[in-house]
Short mmCIF file of C-alpha atoms and ligand atoms in Angstrom, two decimals:
data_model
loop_
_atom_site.label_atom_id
_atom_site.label_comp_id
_atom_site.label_asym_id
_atom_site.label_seq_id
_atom_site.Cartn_x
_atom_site.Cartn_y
_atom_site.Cartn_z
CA UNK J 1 0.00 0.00 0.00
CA UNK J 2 1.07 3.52 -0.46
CA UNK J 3 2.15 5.51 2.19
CA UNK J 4 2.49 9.39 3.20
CA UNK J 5 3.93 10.32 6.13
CA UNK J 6 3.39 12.93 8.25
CA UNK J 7 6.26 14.94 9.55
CA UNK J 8 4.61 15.76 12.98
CA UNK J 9 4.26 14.11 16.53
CA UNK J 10 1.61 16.62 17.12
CA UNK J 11 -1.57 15.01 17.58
CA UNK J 12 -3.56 17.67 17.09
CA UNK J 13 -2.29 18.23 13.35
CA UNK J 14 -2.75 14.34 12.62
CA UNK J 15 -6.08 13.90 13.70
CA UNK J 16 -7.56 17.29 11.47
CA UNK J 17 -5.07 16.36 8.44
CA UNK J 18 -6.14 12.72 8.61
CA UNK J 19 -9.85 13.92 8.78
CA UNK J 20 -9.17 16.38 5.36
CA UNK J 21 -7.24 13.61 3.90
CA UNK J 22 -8.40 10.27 4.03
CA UNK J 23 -8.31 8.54 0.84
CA UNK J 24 -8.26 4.93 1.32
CA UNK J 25 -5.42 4.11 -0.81
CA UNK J 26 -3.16 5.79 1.14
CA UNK J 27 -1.56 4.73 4.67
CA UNK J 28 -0.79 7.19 6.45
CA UNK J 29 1.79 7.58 8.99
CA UNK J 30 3.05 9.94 11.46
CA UNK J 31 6.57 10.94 13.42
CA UNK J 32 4.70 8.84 16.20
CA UNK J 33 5.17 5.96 14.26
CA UNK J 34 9.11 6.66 13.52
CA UNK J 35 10.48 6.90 16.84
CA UNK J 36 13.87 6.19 15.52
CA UNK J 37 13.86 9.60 14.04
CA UNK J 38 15.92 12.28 16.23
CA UNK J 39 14.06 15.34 16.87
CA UNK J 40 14.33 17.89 14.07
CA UNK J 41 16.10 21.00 14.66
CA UNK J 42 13.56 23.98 13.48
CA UNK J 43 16.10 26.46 13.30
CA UNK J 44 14.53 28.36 9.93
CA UNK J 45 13.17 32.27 10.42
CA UNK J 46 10.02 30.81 8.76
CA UNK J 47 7.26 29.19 8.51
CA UNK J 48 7.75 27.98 5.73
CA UNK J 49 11.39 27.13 6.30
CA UNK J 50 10.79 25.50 9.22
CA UNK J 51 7.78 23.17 6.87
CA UNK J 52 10.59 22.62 4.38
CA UNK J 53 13.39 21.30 7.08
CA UNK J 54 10.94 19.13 8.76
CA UNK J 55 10.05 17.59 5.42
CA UNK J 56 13.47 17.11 3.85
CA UNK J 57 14.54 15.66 7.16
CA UNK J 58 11.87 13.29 7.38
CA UNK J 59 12.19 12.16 3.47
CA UNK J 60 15.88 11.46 4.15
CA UNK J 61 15.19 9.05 7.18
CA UNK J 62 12.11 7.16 5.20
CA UNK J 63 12.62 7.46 1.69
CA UNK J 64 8.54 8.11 1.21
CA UNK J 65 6.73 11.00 0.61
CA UNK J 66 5.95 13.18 2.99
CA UNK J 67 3.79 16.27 4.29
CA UNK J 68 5.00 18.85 6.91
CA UNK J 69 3.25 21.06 8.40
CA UNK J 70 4.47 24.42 10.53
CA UNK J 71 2.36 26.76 11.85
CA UNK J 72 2.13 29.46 14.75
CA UNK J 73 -0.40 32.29 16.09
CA UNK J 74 0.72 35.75 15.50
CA UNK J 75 -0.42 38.35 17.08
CA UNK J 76 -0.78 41.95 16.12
CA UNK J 77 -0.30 43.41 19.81
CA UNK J 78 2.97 41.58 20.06
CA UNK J 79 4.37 42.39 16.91
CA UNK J 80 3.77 38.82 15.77
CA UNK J 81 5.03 36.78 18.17
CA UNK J 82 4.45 34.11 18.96
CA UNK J 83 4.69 33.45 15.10
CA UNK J 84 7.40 30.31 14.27
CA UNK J 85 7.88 30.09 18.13
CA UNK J 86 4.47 29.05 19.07
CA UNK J 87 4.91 25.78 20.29
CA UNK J 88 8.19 27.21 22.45
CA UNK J 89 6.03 29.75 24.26
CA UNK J 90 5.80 27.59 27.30
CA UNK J 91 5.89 23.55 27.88
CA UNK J 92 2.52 22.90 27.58
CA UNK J 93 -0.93 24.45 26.44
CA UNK J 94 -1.62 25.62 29.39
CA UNK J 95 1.27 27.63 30.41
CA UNK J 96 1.39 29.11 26.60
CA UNK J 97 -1.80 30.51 26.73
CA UNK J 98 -1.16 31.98 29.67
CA UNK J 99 1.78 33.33 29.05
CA UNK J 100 -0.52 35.31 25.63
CA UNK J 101 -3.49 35.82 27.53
CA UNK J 102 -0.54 37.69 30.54
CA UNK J 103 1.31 39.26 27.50
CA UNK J 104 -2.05 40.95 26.54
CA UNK J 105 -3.06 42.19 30.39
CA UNK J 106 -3.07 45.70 28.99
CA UNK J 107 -4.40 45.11 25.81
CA UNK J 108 -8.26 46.03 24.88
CA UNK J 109 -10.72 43.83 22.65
CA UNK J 110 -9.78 45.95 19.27
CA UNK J 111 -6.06 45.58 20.54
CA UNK J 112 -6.71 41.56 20.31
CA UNK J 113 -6.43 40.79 16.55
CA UNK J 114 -4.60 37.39 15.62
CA UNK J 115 -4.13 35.23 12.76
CA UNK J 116 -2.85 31.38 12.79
CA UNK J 117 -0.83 30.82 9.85
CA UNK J 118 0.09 27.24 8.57
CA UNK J 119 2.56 26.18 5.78
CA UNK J 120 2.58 23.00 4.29
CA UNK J 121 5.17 21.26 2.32
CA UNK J 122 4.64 17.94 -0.12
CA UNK J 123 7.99 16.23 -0.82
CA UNK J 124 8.58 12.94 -2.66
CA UNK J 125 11.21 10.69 -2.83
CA UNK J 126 11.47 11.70 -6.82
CA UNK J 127 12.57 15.31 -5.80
CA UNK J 128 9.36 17.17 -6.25
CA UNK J 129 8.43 19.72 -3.75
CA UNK J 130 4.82 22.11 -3.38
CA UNK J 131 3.95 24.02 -0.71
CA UNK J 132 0.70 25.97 0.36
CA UNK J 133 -0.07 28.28 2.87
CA UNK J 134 -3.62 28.73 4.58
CA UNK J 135 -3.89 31.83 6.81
CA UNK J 136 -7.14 32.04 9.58
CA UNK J 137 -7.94 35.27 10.94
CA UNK J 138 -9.49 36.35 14.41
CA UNK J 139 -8.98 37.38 17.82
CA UNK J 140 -7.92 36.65 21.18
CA UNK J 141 -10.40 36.36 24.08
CA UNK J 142 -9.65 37.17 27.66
CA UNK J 143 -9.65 33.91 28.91
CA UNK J 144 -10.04 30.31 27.73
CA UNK J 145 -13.05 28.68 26.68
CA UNK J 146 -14.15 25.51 25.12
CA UNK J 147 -12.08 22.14 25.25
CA UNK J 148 -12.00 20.66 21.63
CA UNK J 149 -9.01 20.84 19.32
CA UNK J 150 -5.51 21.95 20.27
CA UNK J 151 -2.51 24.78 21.25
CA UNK J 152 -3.87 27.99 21.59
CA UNK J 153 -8.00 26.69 20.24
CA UNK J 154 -9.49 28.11 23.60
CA UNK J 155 -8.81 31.24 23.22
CA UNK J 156 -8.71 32.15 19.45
CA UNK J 157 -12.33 33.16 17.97
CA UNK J 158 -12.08 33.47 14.43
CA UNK J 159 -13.51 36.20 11.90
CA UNK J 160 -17.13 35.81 11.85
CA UNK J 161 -17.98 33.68 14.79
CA UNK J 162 -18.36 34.39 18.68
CA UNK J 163 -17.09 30.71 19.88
CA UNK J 164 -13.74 29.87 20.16
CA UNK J 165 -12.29 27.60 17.95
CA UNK J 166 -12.52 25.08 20.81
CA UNK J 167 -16.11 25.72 21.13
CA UNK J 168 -17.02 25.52 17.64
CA UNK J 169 -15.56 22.13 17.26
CA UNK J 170 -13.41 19.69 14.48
CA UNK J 171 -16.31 20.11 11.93
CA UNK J 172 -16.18 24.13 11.63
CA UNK J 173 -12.30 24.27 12.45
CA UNK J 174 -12.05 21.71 9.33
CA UNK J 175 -13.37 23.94 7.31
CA UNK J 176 -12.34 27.59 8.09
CA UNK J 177 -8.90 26.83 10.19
CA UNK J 178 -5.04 28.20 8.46
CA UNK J 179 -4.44 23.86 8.08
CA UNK J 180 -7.62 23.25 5.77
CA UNK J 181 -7.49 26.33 3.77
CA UNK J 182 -3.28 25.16 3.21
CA UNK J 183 -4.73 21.33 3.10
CA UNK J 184 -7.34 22.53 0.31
CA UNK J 185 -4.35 24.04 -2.13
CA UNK J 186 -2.10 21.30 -1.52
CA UNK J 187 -4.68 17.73 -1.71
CA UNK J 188 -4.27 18.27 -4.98
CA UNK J 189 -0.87 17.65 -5.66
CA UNK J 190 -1.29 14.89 -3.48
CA UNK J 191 -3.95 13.17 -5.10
CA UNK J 192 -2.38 13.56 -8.70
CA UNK J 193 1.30 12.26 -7.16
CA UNK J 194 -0.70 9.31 -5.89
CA UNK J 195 -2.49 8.83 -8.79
CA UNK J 196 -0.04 8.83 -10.57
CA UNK J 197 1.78 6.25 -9.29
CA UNK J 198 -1.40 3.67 -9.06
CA UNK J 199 -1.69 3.88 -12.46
CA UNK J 200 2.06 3.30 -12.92
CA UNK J 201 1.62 0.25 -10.46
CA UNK J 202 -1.51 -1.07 -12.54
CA UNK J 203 0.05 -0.33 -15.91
CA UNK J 204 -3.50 2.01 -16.82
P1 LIG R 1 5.59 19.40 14.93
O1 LIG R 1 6.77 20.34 14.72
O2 LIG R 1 5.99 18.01 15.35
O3 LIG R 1 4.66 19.39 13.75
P2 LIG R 1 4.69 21.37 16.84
O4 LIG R 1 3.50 21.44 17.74
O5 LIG R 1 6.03 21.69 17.45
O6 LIG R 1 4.69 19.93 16.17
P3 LIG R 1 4.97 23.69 15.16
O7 LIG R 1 6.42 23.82 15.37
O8 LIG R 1 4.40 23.90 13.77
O9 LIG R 1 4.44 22.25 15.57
O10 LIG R 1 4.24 24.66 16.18
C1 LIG R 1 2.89 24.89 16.03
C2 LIG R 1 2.33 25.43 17.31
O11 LIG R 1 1.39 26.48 16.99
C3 LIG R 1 1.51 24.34 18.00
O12 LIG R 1 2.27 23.63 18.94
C4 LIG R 1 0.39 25.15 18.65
O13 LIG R 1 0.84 25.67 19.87
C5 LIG R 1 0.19 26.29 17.66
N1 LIG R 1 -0.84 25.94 16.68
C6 LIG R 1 -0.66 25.63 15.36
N2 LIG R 1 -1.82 25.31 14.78
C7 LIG R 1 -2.76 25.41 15.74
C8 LIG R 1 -4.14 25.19 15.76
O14 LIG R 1 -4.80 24.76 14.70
N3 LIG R 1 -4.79 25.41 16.90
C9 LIG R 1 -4.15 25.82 18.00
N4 LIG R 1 -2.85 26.03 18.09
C10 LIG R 1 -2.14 25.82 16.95
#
């Protein structure tokens, strides 16, 4: 069976990319499943960087294709941090949205704007390499609400809605959140890479 593998042990990401992409064909397999991998070094100044080192890394331990995904919260107030350093605000959840919701003490409800920003990058063992970006933008409450989803979901409310992104749940965050809109763009290079290679394997 084919496989794709996902360059993330974040099991947030894996559930809501497995949910956008879930052909049948396809096996697909995470970090989590590669424990002999040594954690990656994200030292890029982007996102997009960052989505291109964890991919290249990954395609040199497995030989497969692979998808990476890196993404952060900016945040106007703070000049867009926390941005590529997201998941280094603090050690867990918890203490990173607190540390945002502390770093914002002083700031008021128009002060609040936010946008989560997600890069994606395709690489296959035959050199090709896409990428896609999917931006989401919204605002952050004063304090956290709702328990669905992931990272900073209880206390980012996006554009058009009055529920966190926690509150609102996997079905609306699959369809409005930075990772579907950067899923949407890059499925189909997926699909045709895959295609492409049942058909070689069937001899259509
Ligand atoms: P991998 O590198 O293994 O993929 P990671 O969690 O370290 O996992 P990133 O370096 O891309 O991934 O950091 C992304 C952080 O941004 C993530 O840990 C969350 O704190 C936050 N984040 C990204 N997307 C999010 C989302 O949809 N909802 C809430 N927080 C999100």
């Amino acid at each position: 069976m084919l496989k794709l593998i996902l360059a993330t042990t974040n099991t947030g990401k894996i559930i809501e990319i497995k949910e956008k992409f879930n052909d049948g064909n396809i096996n697909i397999e995470s970090l989590l499943d590669y424990p002999e991998i040594p954690e990656i070094e994200e030292d890029g100044n982007t996102f997009l960087e960052n989505s291109l080192i964890k991919a290249k890394a990954v395609l040199c331990y497995t030989h497969l294709p692979v998808l990476a995904d890196d993404s952060g919260l900016e945040i106007y107030y703070l000049k867009g941090k926390p941005g590529i350093y997201s998941s280094r605000w603090g050690k867990t959840d918890q203490e990173r949205i607190e540390r945002v919701l502390n770093e914002l003490k002083e700031a008021s409800e128009e002060q609040r704007k936010a946008r989560f920003v997600c890069v994606m990058c395709f690489v296959t063992p035959e050199g090709n390499i896409y990428t896609s970006e999917g931006i989401c933008s919204g605002k952050i409450i004063f304090q956290p609400v709702g328990c669905d989803g992931f990272g900073y979901d209880p206390i980012f409310v996006p554009d058009g809605y009055n529920l966190t992104f926690s509150q609102l749940g996997r079905d609306i965050k699959n369809r409005i959140s930075h990772r579907a809109i950067a899923l949407k763009k890059i499925i189909p290079k997926l699909n045709n890479y895959f295609y492409s290679k049942i058909k070689n394997n069937n001899n259509i």
